[in-house]
Structure formats: C-alpha cells, structure tokens
Amino acid sequence: MIYAPAQMHIPDGFLSILVSAILWAVTAVVLGIALKRVGQDLGERQVPLMGVLAAAIFAGQMLNFPVAGGTSGHLMGAALATILLGPWAAIVVMTTVVGVQALVFQDGGLLVLGANIFNMGIIGVLVSHFVYRSFLRLSGGKRWGIFAGGFLAAWLSIVVAALAVALQLAVSGRSPANLAIAAMGGIHTLIGIGEGLITVGALAFLYAARRDLLQIDAPAPKGSRMVWVGGLTIAALLAFLSPLASSHPDGLEWVAEQNGFIDTAQSSLYTLIPDYVFPGISNEALATIVAGIVGLLLVFGVALGVAHTRRKKTA
Amino acid sequence: MHIHFLDPFRPRLSPVHALDPRVKLVLALAYILTVALTPVGAWPVYFLLLAVILSVGILSALGLGFIQRRALLALPFMLAAVPIIFTNGETALFSFPLGTWTLTGYAEGLARFASVALKSWLSVQAAVVLASSTSFPDLLQAMRAIRIPRLLVAMFGLMWRYLFVLVDEALRLMRARAARSGQGAEAVHRSGGSMAWQARVAGGMAGNLFLRAFERSDRIYMAMVARGYDGEIRSLPLSAIGSGSWLTLAGGLILLILLLLFGFLLWG
C-alpha cells in the first residue's frame, strides 16, 4: 500500500461538536500567530519553502521500515520539522500536511480537522521544541544532546499527541477514558520508538551532510520561550491528566455526559456552568498533581541552572 | 513510475462534477455538520441522510463501490468506540463471559456506538464525493472563497504541486534501498541488520529527502523571483456564482435544516 494512514487522524463523528469547536478556535489562534511569525522570519521565501517542505513531510511519511509481525514503522515528522525549521514554521508545515490529508485523502475528518491539526501540528511541535531545546541547552550543543534530544522529542511528540486524542475521545463520550488512554498511550509508546529512531537517523544524516541546517549555535528565534513554556505545560498537563482521568473515569464520564447532552440538545449550554464541579478529583488527587507539577518545575529549574552556569563558563 | 494515481480526483461528466466548487465545499461541510448535530437515536433521520449522500453518490457517476472502498479508511477508528457499548447505560441487552469477567452490553451504549459509527460513515462519504468530484485547483478556489488565509491557500497549492515530485523521489529512494538489499524467502535470511539499524537507514532516507526538498525550494524560489515574484500572492478574481448554483446551495441547505429540525423535534 502506497499511502498508509496513521491511527492518529480522528475521523468525523468521533468528537462532540463542543470539543471540535473549542479545538478549532485554539488552532486558528495559534496558526494565526505562527503565520505571522513565519512571515516576519522568512519574508517572501516562506511560500515556496513551506509548501515544498510540507510535500517532503507527506512523502517522508511513506518511508517505512519493517517491524516484527508484518507491521512497519513510519514517520509523522512533527519533531523533525520542528528541529529543522523551528516551531512556528513547523506548525505551518504540519497544518498544511494534515489539512491536505483530510481534504484530499479523507485521512481525518473535516469538522474535526481543527482537533487533528491541534494534536499533530501544535501539540507535537510544542512538545518537540521543548524537549529538543532543553537537551540542546543542557548538552551545550554537543552531539549527544542533538541525538538524545531528537529521539526523546520524536517519541514524546507521538505519545503526548496520542494521549491528547484519547482524552478528546473520552471528553466527547466516544470512548471510556480508562480504556482509551491506556490503549492509545500503550500503542503509541511503541510506535513512538520507531518515530524516534527514524528521526535520529535523519538527524545523523544531516549532521554529517549539512550541519548548518541543524542550527545548533543559532540563537533561539523570537517567541520561542513562549513555545518552550507551552510545550512544557502541555507535556505536564497531559502527563498528569491522563493517569488521573484513567483512574477516575467517572469524572470524565460526567463531562462526557454533559457533552452528550449538548449533542442531543437536551439541555442548553448555560445550564452547564452554574454548578460546574469536577467530581472524581478528591483532594488527594489534586495534591498529587500539584506535587507532580512542582517536582517537574524543580527538575527543570535545576537543569536550566546547570545550563546557565555552563554557558557562563564557556563564554 | 509516476504516482498520479494518488490523486483521488476522478473526472466524470456529472451534475456533481459540474457544480460550482464553492457551493460543493459549503454543502459538504454543512452536510457533515448536520450529521454531527443529529441526535443519538434519531434513526429515521440517519436513514434520510444516508439516502441523501447515496443519491449524490449515484448522481456523481463515481460508482458507489469506489466511494465505499474509500470510505473504509475511517473504519479502523471505530474500534476506539466499541467499549462504550459495555460501559454506558442501564438496560442490559446481552452478556457473555470473557475469561473471568462477564461483559454486559447495554442498549444505550449500543445506540451511542451505532450513531457514532453511522456519523463517521456518512461524513466520510461526503468527504469522498467532494474530493473525488473536485479537482485540487478548484478546491483551492473554494478555500479562498470561504476566507481561508490567502497565504495558507498558496502553501496548499504549492504543496500539491510538489507532492507528486517528492513522493516520486521517496519511491526512488525506497526502490534503491530494495535493489541493494537481497532478501531470502525464509525469515532467517532477512537482509540488513537489527530493527534499529533499519530504522536508521529509513531515517537517513528521510534526511536525504528533506535535504533535497530544501534545495529544491531554493531553486523554486529563484525561479519565482526570476518571474517577478515579490512576496505578494496574486490570484485571479473569483468568478461570480451562477444563479443555478445559488439555487442548489439554497435548496441543499434548506433540506439539511429540515432534516435537522425533524431530528430535533422528534428525538431531541
């Protein structure tokens, strides 16, 4: 089969209207910012560069290698695009790829296209950028930082995007949270390894052939701190929301019920808001999340501190 | 080998093909939205919606078999929705033992699953008819008409222009790899090294493809500049929509609204 679709593209009908609409809105805003930034950075070059690279990502998704049991590993490309182009251009490129896949190849629905762009374009890119940049800074631009960062960025972009898909399905009431998150997360933990290995292979080739493209010493582009923080937030949010949602499916189930109500128009939107509570989160769970986020911040604070002192020493 | 067969567009002489692409895009989106809004359990409405899309499919002369084959793409995703049969609702419908557990299917869960499956099947058919009866340049025009940013539409257009070129390149890379890797019939004589090594080779190919794309985009940019490109996307003004197309648009939207009202009033 020439064109193998990935399991990550949500078809129409699998997300509730509310979830689709919210994700469309978020996607439109982020995409607007990205288009503006890319326009400032690249000027008139942007159209040919973005268009051709989107075609390259699409074609690159066909490159495969055999994995046990007749299946094969594929590339999604969000991490590779982020590393080579920077986050804003990568968002634009991934949007173009996902858009054409939905519009022409029915790989993913049209009404849920906003969600698909959000998962593969925005989440994948933000998380990749956050991981890769952190590793680059930690390693001071050394080889191991590029490859380890590339692998982890690619792996995490797949896993986090899959968790986002599972959460969206659960919130839409289309799949029970505990099952969807475990299944999507589990499968993509493995699929992500393939993505990571291919990304490292590509980086190794480019490191040997055109090291300048990797922009190791280039200063981070404008607004990339925002992207870095965004990536950290999304990774943290999904990492903590997912186990919570799967251990307390009732909470999500409740949201899904409300969502289902909106679908069937049995109750109007405003009845949702007055006594908006999120049952299922006991204080204990809240405490776990807070502890987790604090821990994460501490770890990255230390990492940043180390990177900072190292940079000072070399300067 | 060229890979133009990737393009789903099938030119035919049919009223669906002849319809203004802007009207077609809006109607397809409206249809998908209607399907999404139709309440769970409003089965007659689903059947009417199915009748609508099947009639359009027949009118389009694409062949129902072709449409259904392409619509199968969305099928694997339905697995994700299967569990709601067993976790949703109170009215037990059936149950069977599974190892040490007993799985109980509920009527409400089944209804929900069936409507999710129907919704995605109906929507994907509409998308198939749209993509197979409209050429990509026409789709780009329709995208411009519904106010998708010009820049994005231009990138879509350029991607489409070079998609086939780069896919050809990817296929050449894969053919070269296959030509250099002998493979025995038995699994023991599999060529190449470990899985990680094979993944690295595939990665090298991906990097190579990227590099070629970079260089190609440079050349394309030079060629565009040589022809007077100054960063402004210029395109022909959109033609006026004919009165026949307006009528089709109005008729289609009214039909969809009536179907939706029917669903809301009786099952909402």
PDB file of N, CA and C in Angstrom, chain B residues 138-217:
ATOM      1  N   ASP B 138      -9.632  23.592  -8.132  1.00  0.00           N
ATOM      2  CA  ASP B 138     -10.982  24.062  -7.814  1.00  0.00           C
ATOM      3  C   ASP B 138     -11.199  24.125  -6.305  1.00  0.00           C
ATOM      4  N   LEU B 139     -10.656  23.116  -5.591  1.00  0.00           N
ATOM      5  CA  LEU B 139     -10.781  23.107  -4.137  1.00  0.00           C
ATOM      6  C   LEU B 139     -10.072  24.320  -3.542  1.00  0.00           C
ATOM      7  N   LEU B 140      -8.910  24.662  -4.114  1.00  0.00           N
ATOM      8  CA  LEU B 140      -8.170  25.823  -3.616  1.00  0.00           C
ATOM      9  C   LEU B 140      -9.005  27.082  -3.773  1.00  0.00           C
ATOM     10  N   GLN B 141      -9.670  27.176  -4.919  1.00  0.00           N
ATOM     11  CA  GLN B 141     -10.526  28.337  -5.173  1.00  0.00           C
ATOM     12  C   GLN B 141     -11.648  28.404  -4.146  1.00  0.00           C
ATOM     13  N   ALA B 142     -12.231  27.233  -3.866  1.00  0.00           N
ATOM     14  CA  ALA B 142     -13.314  27.187  -2.891  1.00  0.00           C
ATOM     15  C   ALA B 142     -12.794  27.591  -1.516  1.00  0.00           C
ATOM     16  N   MET B 143     -11.566  27.180  -1.184  1.00  0.00           N
ATOM     17  CA  MET B 143     -10.998  27.545   0.119  1.00  0.00           C
ATOM     18  C   MET B 143     -10.818  29.048   0.216  1.00  0.00           C
ATOM     19  N   ARG B 144     -10.385  29.654  -0.900  1.00  0.00           N
ATOM     20  CA  ARG B 144     -10.236  31.102  -0.892  1.00  0.00           C
ATOM     21  C   ARG B 144     -11.585  31.757  -0.670  1.00  0.00           C
ATOM     22  N   ALA B 145     -12.620  31.185  -1.299  1.00  0.00           N
ATOM     23  CA  ALA B 145     -13.948  31.787  -1.209  1.00  0.00           C
ATOM     24  C   ALA B 145     -14.490  31.734   0.210  1.00  0.00           C
ATOM     25  N   ILE B 146     -14.131  30.691   0.989  1.00  0.00           N
ATOM     26  CA  ILE B 146     -14.642  30.654   2.368  1.00  0.00           C
ATOM     27  C   ILE B 146     -13.655  31.312   3.329  1.00  0.00           C
ATOM     28  N   ARG B 147     -12.778  32.174   2.790  1.00  0.00           N
ATOM     29  CA  ARG B 147     -11.938  33.070   3.603  1.00  0.00           C
ATOM     30  C   ARG B 147     -10.865  32.351   4.406  1.00  0.00           C
ATOM     31  N   ILE B 148     -10.312  31.289   3.861  1.00  0.00           N
ATOM     32  CA  ILE B 148      -9.115  30.718   4.463  1.00  0.00           C
ATOM     33  C   ILE B 148      -7.960  31.615   4.038  1.00  0.00           C
ATOM     34  N   PRO B 149      -7.033  31.975   4.975  1.00  0.00           N
ATOM     35  CA  PRO B 149      -5.992  32.945   4.626  1.00  0.00           C
ATOM     36  C   PRO B 149      -5.285  32.604   3.312  1.00  0.00           C
ATOM     37  N   ARG B 150      -5.100  33.625   2.488  1.00  0.00           N
ATOM     38  CA  ARG B 150      -4.504  33.504   1.173  1.00  0.00           C
ATOM     39  C   ARG B 150      -3.160  32.780   1.214  1.00  0.00           C
ATOM     40  N   LEU B 151      -2.357  33.143   2.231  1.00  0.00           N
ATOM     41  CA  LEU B 151      -1.020  32.590   2.373  1.00  0.00           C
ATOM     42  C   LEU B 151      -1.091  31.075   2.536  1.00  0.00           C
ATOM     43  N   LEU B 152      -2.035  30.652   3.372  1.00  0.00           N
ATOM     44  CA  LEU B 152      -2.193  29.229   3.640  1.00  0.00           C
ATOM     45  C   LEU B 152      -2.644  28.516   2.368  1.00  0.00           C
ATOM     46  N   VAL B 153      -3.579  29.156   1.639  1.00  0.00           N
ATOM     47  CA  VAL B 153      -4.063  28.540   0.403  1.00  0.00           C
ATOM     48  C   VAL B 153      -2.914  28.420  -0.594  1.00  0.00           C
ATOM     49  N   ALA B 154      -2.055  29.456  -0.646  1.00  0.00           N
ATOM     50  CA  ALA B 154      -0.914  29.395  -1.565  1.00  0.00           C
ATOM     51  C   ALA B 154       0.018  28.245  -1.185  1.00  0.00           C
ATOM     52  N   MET B 155       0.212  28.038   0.119  1.00  0.00           N
ATOM     53  CA  MET B 155       1.074  26.926   0.549  1.00  0.00           C
ATOM     54  C   MET B 155       0.447  25.583   0.197  1.00  0.00           C
ATOM     55  N   PHE B 156      -0.865  25.484   0.400  1.00  0.00           N
ATOM     56  CA  PHE B 156      -1.577  24.261  -0.003  1.00  0.00           C
ATOM     57  C   PHE B 156      -1.316  23.990  -1.476  1.00  0.00           C
ATOM     58  N   GLY B 157      -1.438  25.039  -2.284  1.00  0.00           N
ATOM     59  CA  GLY B 157      -1.280  24.887  -3.723  1.00  0.00           C
ATOM     60  C   GLY B 157       0.119  24.434  -4.082  1.00  0.00           C
ATOM     61  N   LEU B 158       1.120  25.051  -3.447  1.00  0.00           N
ATOM     62  CA  LEU B 158       2.499  24.675  -3.754  1.00  0.00           C
ATOM     63  C   LEU B 158       2.800  23.270  -3.272  1.00  0.00           C
ATOM     64  N   MET B 159       2.218  22.911  -2.127  1.00  0.00           N
ATOM     65  CA  MET B 159       2.445  21.562  -1.632  1.00  0.00           C
ATOM     66  C   MET B 159       1.895  20.550  -2.622  1.00  0.00           C
ATOM     67  N   TRP B 160       0.708  20.848  -3.133  1.00  0.00           N
ATOM     68  CA  TRP B 160       0.088  19.922  -4.078  1.00  0.00           C
ATOM     69  C   TRP B 160       0.927  19.813  -5.348  1.00  0.00           C
ATOM     70  N   ARG B 161       1.470  20.951  -5.782  1.00  0.00           N
ATOM     71  CA  ARG B 161       2.272  20.957  -6.998  1.00  0.00           C
ATOM     72  C   ARG B 161       3.497  20.045  -6.843  1.00  0.00           C
ATOM     73  N   TYR B 162       4.131  20.075  -5.665  1.00  0.00           N
ATOM     74  CA  TYR B 162       5.375  19.324  -5.498  1.00  0.00           C
ATOM     75  C   TYR B 162       5.189  18.004  -4.768  1.00  0.00           C
ATOM     76  N   LEU B 163       3.961  17.730  -4.346  1.00  0.00           N
ATOM     77  CA  LEU B 163       3.692  16.477  -3.639  1.00  0.00           C
ATOM     78  C   LEU B 163       4.115  15.276  -4.477  1.00  0.00           C
ATOM     79  N   PHE B 164       3.694  15.296  -5.746  1.00  0.00           N
ATOM     80  CA  PHE B 164       3.946  14.136  -6.601  1.00  0.00           C
ATOM     81  C   PHE B 164       5.432  14.017  -6.922  1.00  0.00           C
ATOM     82  N   VAL B 165       6.081  15.170  -7.085  1.00  0.00           N
ATOM     83  CA  VAL B 165       7.521  15.163  -7.349  1.00  0.00           C
ATOM     84  C   VAL B 165       8.262  14.523  -6.180  1.00  0.00           C
ATOM     85  N   LEU B 166       7.902  14.924  -4.966  1.00  0.00           N
ATOM     86  CA  LEU B 166       8.640  14.422  -3.805  1.00  0.00           C
ATOM     87  C   LEU B 166       8.249  12.995  -3.456  1.00  0.00           C
ATOM     88  N   VAL B 167       6.991  12.637  -3.702  1.00  0.00           N
ATOM     89  CA  VAL B 167       6.607  11.247  -3.480  1.00  0.00           C
ATOM     90  C   VAL B 167       7.358  10.352  -4.463  1.00  0.00           C
ATOM     91  N   ASP B 168       7.493  10.822  -5.707  1.00  0.00           N
ATOM     92  CA  ASP B 168       8.311  10.089  -6.677  1.00  0.00           C
ATOM     93  C   ASP B 168       9.719   9.903  -6.142  1.00  0.00           C
ATOM     94  N   GLU B 169      10.237  10.970  -5.528  1.00  0.00           N
ATOM     95  CA  GLU B 169      11.592  10.883  -5.009  1.00  0.00           C
ATOM     96  C   GLU B 169      11.667   9.866  -3.875  1.00  0.00           C
ATOM     97  N   ALA B 170      10.660   9.885  -3.014  1.00  0.00           N
ATOM     98  CA  ALA B 170      10.632   8.916  -1.913  1.00  0.00           C
ATOM     99  C   ALA B 170      10.565   7.492  -2.463  1.00  0.00           C
ATOM    100  N   LEU B 171       9.769   7.318  -3.525  1.00  0.00           N
ATOM    101  CA  LEU B 171       9.661   5.969  -4.108  1.00  0.00           C
ATOM    102  C   LEU B 171      10.992   5.542  -4.716  1.00  0.00           C
ATOM    103  N   ARG B 172      11.693   6.492  -5.337  1.00  0.00           N
ATOM    104  CA  ARG B 172      13.011   6.157  -5.891  1.00  0.00           C
ATOM    105  C   ARG B 172      13.973   5.730  -4.786  1.00  0.00           C
ATOM    106  N   LEU B 173      13.916   6.449  -3.666  1.00  0.00           N
ATOM    107  CA  LEU B 173      14.776   6.083  -2.534  1.00  0.00           C
ATOM    108  C   LEU B 173      14.458   4.672  -2.053  1.00  0.00           C
ATOM    109  N   MET B 174      13.155   4.364  -1.985  1.00  0.00           N
ATOM    110  CA  MET B 174      12.757   3.049  -1.488  1.00  0.00           C
ATOM    111  C   MET B 174      13.154   1.964  -2.485  1.00  0.00           C
ATOM    112  N   ARG B 175      13.049   2.286  -3.796  1.00  0.00           N
ATOM    113  CA  ARG B 175      13.436   1.297  -4.803  1.00  0.00           C
ATOM    114  C   ARG B 175      14.940   1.050  -4.726  1.00  0.00           C
ATOM    115  N   ALA B 176      15.703   2.127  -4.515  1.00  0.00           N
ATOM    116  CA  ALA B 176      17.147   1.964  -4.413  1.00  0.00           C
ATOM    117  C   ALA B 176      17.491   1.096  -3.205  1.00  0.00           C
ATOM    118  N   ARG B 177      16.783   1.316  -2.106  1.00  0.00           N
ATOM    119  CA  ARG B 177      17.048   0.503  -0.915  1.00  0.00           C
ATOM    120  C   ARG B 177      16.713  -0.958  -1.196  1.00  0.00           C
ATOM    121  N   ALA B 178      15.558  -1.179  -1.847  1.00  0.00           N
ATOM    122  CA  ALA B 178      15.153  -2.560  -2.129  1.00  0.00           C
ATOM    123  C   ALA B 178      16.157  -3.225  -3.060  1.00  0.00           C
ATOM    124  N   ALA B 179      16.667  -2.467  -4.042  1.00  0.00           N
ATOM    125  CA  ALA B 179      17.600  -3.039  -5.002  1.00  0.00           C
ATOM    126  C   ALA B 179      18.917  -3.435  -4.337  1.00  0.00           C
ATOM    127  N   ARG B 180      19.259  -2.777  -3.262  1.00  0.00           N
ATOM    128  CA  ARG B 180      20.528  -3.065  -2.591  1.00  0.00           C
ATOM    129  C   ARG B 180      20.378  -4.036  -1.441  1.00  0.00           C
ATOM    130  N   SER B 181      19.179  -4.489  -1.155  1.00  0.00           N
ATOM    131  CA  SER B 181      19.003  -5.414  -0.036  1.00  0.00           C
ATOM    132  C   SER B 181      18.412  -6.708  -0.542  1.00  0.00           C
ATOM    133  N   GLY B 182      19.280  -7.712  -0.707  1.00  0.00           N
ATOM    134  CA  GLY B 182      18.779  -9.026  -1.094  1.00  0.00           C
ATOM    135  C   GLY B 182      17.972  -9.598   0.049  1.00  0.00           C
ATOM    136  N   GLN B 183      16.959 -10.374  -0.289  1.00  0.00           N
ATOM    137  CA  GLN B 183      16.119 -10.915   0.773  1.00  0.00           C
ATOM    138  C   GLN B 183      15.776 -12.360   0.443  1.00  0.00           C
ATOM    139  N   GLY B 184      16.107 -13.256   1.376  1.00  0.00           N
ATOM    140  CA  GLY B 184      15.774 -14.660   1.180  1.00  0.00           C
ATOM    141  C   GLY B 184      14.318 -14.909   1.446  1.00  0.00           C
ATOM    142  N   ALA B 185      13.856 -16.084   1.015  1.00  0.00           N
ATOM    143  CA  ALA B 185      12.449 -16.401   1.212  1.00  0.00           C
ATOM    144  C   ALA B 185      12.161 -16.634   2.689  1.00  0.00           C
ATOM    145  N   GLU B 186      13.143 -17.256   3.390  1.00  0.00           N
ATOM    146  CA  GLU B 186      12.895 -17.551   4.803  1.00  0.00           C
ATOM    147  C   GLU B 186      13.196 -16.310   5.644  1.00  0.00           C
ATOM    148  N   ALA B 187      12.552 -16.298   6.767  1.00  0.00           N
ATOM    149  CA  ALA B 187      12.710 -15.129   7.634  1.00  0.00           C
ATOM    150  C   ALA B 187      14.133 -15.012   8.149  1.00  0.00           C
ATOM    151  N   VAL B 188      14.840 -16.163   8.258  1.00  0.00           N
ATOM    152  CA  VAL B 188      16.205 -16.132   8.805  1.00  0.00           C
ATOM    153  C   VAL B 188      17.129 -15.345   7.902  1.00  0.00           C
ATOM    154  N   HIS B 189      16.839 -15.388   6.608  1.00  0.00           N
ATOM    155  CA  HIS B 189      17.724 -14.720   5.664  1.00  0.00           C
ATOM    156  C   HIS B 189      17.299 -13.296   5.389  1.00  0.00           C
ATOM    157  N   ARG B 190      16.698 -12.725   6.357  1.00  0.00           N
ATOM    158  CA  ARG B 190      16.267 -11.350   6.181  1.00  0.00           C
ATOM    159  C   ARG B 190      17.490 -10.469   6.009  1.00  0.00           C
ATOM    160  N   SER B 191      17.362  -9.526   5.133  1.00  0.00           N
ATOM    161  CA  SER B 191      18.505  -8.674   4.850  1.00  0.00           C
ATOM    162  C   SER B 191      18.648  -7.612   5.929  1.00  0.00           C
ATOM    163  N   GLY B 192      19.819  -6.994   5.889  1.00  0.00           N
ATOM    164  CA  GLY B 192      20.028  -5.862   6.783  1.00  0.00           C
ATOM    165  C   GLY B 192      20.249  -6.300   8.201  1.00  0.00           C
ATOM    166  N   GLY B 193      20.431  -5.355   9.063  1.00  0.00           N
ATOM    167  CA  GLY B 193      20.748  -5.655  10.444  1.00  0.00           C
ATOM    168  C   GLY B 193      19.531  -5.622  11.328  1.00  0.00           C
ATOM    169  N   SER B 194      19.730  -5.125  12.514  1.00  0.00           N
ATOM    170  CA  SER B 194      18.660  -5.105  13.506  1.00  0.00           C
ATOM    171  C   SER B 194      17.584  -4.100  13.101  1.00  0.00           C
ATOM    172  N   MET B 195      16.515  -4.124  13.871  1.00  0.00           N
ATOM    173  CA  MET B 195      15.435  -3.197  13.587  1.00  0.00           C
ATOM    174  C   MET B 195      15.918  -1.751  13.735  1.00  0.00           C
ATOM    175  N   ALA B 196      16.744  -1.519  14.759  1.00  0.00           N
ATOM    176  CA  ALA B 196      17.231  -0.159  14.973  1.00  0.00           C
ATOM    177  C   ALA B 196      18.071   0.303  13.783  1.00  0.00           C
ATOM    178  N   TRP B 197      18.858  -0.637  13.237  1.00  0.00           N
ATOM    179  CA  TRP B 197      19.681  -0.281  12.085  1.00  0.00           C
ATOM    180  C   TRP B 197      18.801   0.072  10.893  1.00  0.00           C
ATOM    181  N   GLN B 198      17.761  -0.767  10.682  1.00  0.00           N
ATOM    182  CA  GLN B 198      16.856  -0.492   9.555  1.00  0.00           C
ATOM    183  C   GLN B 198      16.149   0.844   9.735  1.00  0.00           C
ATOM    184  N   ALA B 199      15.792   1.126  10.979  1.00  0.00           N
ATOM    185  CA  ALA B 199      15.131   2.409  11.235  1.00  0.00           C
ATOM    186  C   ALA B 199      16.091   3.551  10.922  1.00  0.00           C
ATOM    187  N   ARG B 200      17.376   3.350  11.242  1.00  0.00           N
ATOM    188  CA  ARG B 200      18.352   4.409  10.957  1.00  0.00           C
ATOM    189  C   ARG B 200      18.488   4.626   9.463  1.00  0.00           C
ATOM    190  N   VAL B 201      18.450   3.504   8.711  1.00  0.00           N
ATOM    191  CA  VAL B 201      18.530   3.645   7.253  1.00  0.00           C
ATOM    192  C   VAL B 201      17.327   4.444   6.753  1.00  0.00           C
ATOM    193  N   ALA B 202      16.149   4.069   7.246  1.00  0.00           N
ATOM    194  CA  ALA B 202      14.949   4.815   6.839  1.00  0.00           C
ATOM    195  C   ALA B 202      15.087   6.282   7.231  1.00  0.00           C
ATOM    196  N   GLY B 203      15.688   6.522   8.391  1.00  0.00           N
ATOM    197  CA  GLY B 203      15.900   7.894   8.830  1.00  0.00           C
ATOM    198  C   GLY B 203      16.840   8.638   7.910  1.00  0.00           C
ATOM    199  N   GLY B 204      17.920   7.944   7.498  1.00  0.00           N
ATOM    200  CA  GLY B 204      18.837   8.562   6.548  1.00  0.00           C
ATOM    201  C   GLY B 204      18.117   8.958   5.279  1.00  0.00           C
ATOM    202  N   MET B 205      17.190   8.076   4.846  1.00  0.00           N
ATOM    203  CA  MET B 205      16.424   8.390   3.644  1.00  0.00           C
ATOM    204  C   MET B 205      15.554   9.624   3.874  1.00  0.00           C
ATOM    205  N   ALA B 206      14.956   9.683   5.058  1.00  0.00           N
ATOM    206  CA  ALA B 206      14.099  10.838   5.357  1.00  0.00           C
ATOM    207  C   ALA B 206      14.937  12.118   5.362  1.00  0.00           C
ATOM    208  N   GLY B 207      16.133  12.034   5.956  1.00  0.00           N
ATOM    209  CA  GLY B 207      17.004  13.213   5.984  1.00  0.00           C
ATOM    210  C   GLY B 207      17.390  13.645   4.581  1.00  0.00           C
ATOM    211  N   ASN B 208      17.707  12.639   3.767  1.00  0.00           N
ATOM    212  CA  ASN B 208      18.055  12.892   2.374  1.00  0.00           C
ATOM    213  C   ASN B 208      16.914  13.595   1.644  1.00  0.00           C
ATOM    214  N   LEU B 209      15.707  13.076   1.861  1.00  0.00           N
ATOM    215  CA  LEU B 209      14.522  13.651   1.214  1.00  0.00           C
ATOM    216  C   LEU B 209      14.343  15.111   1.637  1.00  0.00           C
ATOM    217  N   PHE B 210      14.569  15.366   2.924  1.00  0.00           N
ATOM    218  CA  PHE B 210      14.448  16.722   3.439  1.00  0.00           C
ATOM    219  C   PHE B 210      15.447  17.653   2.779  1.00  0.00           C
ATOM    220  N   LEU B 211      16.676  17.147   2.695  1.00  0.00           N
ATOM    221  CA  LEU B 211      17.736  17.955   2.110  1.00  0.00           C
ATOM    222  C   LEU B 211      17.398  18.310   0.669  1.00  0.00           C
ATOM    223  N   ARG B 212      16.953  17.305  -0.077  1.00  0.00           N
ATOM    224  CA  ARG B 212      16.589  17.554  -1.472  1.00  0.00           C
ATOM    225  C   ARG B 212      15.459  18.564  -1.555  1.00  0.00           C
ATOM    226  N   ALA B 213      14.512  18.456  -0.613  1.00  0.00           N
ATOM    227  CA  ALA B 213      13.384  19.385  -0.635  1.00  0.00           C
ATOM    228  C   ALA B 213      13.853  20.811  -0.356  1.00  0.00           C
ATOM    229  N   PHE B 214      14.787  20.936   0.610  1.00  0.00           N
ATOM    230  CA  PHE B 214      15.357  22.247   0.913  1.00  0.00           C
ATOM    231  C   PHE B 214      15.947  22.858  -0.349  1.00  0.00           C
ATOM    232  N   GLU B 215      16.802  22.060  -0.990  1.00  0.00           N
ATOM    233  CA  GLU B 215      17.494  22.588  -2.161  1.00  0.00           C
ATOM    234  C   GLU B 215      16.506  22.895  -3.275  1.00  0.00           C
ATOM    235  N   ARG B 216      15.509  22.018  -3.418  1.00  0.00           N
ATOM    236  CA  ARG B 216      14.510  22.272  -4.455  1.00  0.00           C
ATOM    237  C   ARG B 216      13.756  23.562  -4.174  1.00  0.00           C
ATOM    238  N   SER B 217      13.431  23.799  -2.909  1.00  0.00           N
ATOM    239  CA  SER B 217      12.660  25.003  -2.599  1.00  0.00           C
ATOM    240  C   SER B 217      13.487  26.251  -2.905  1.00  0.00           C
TER     241      SER B 217
END
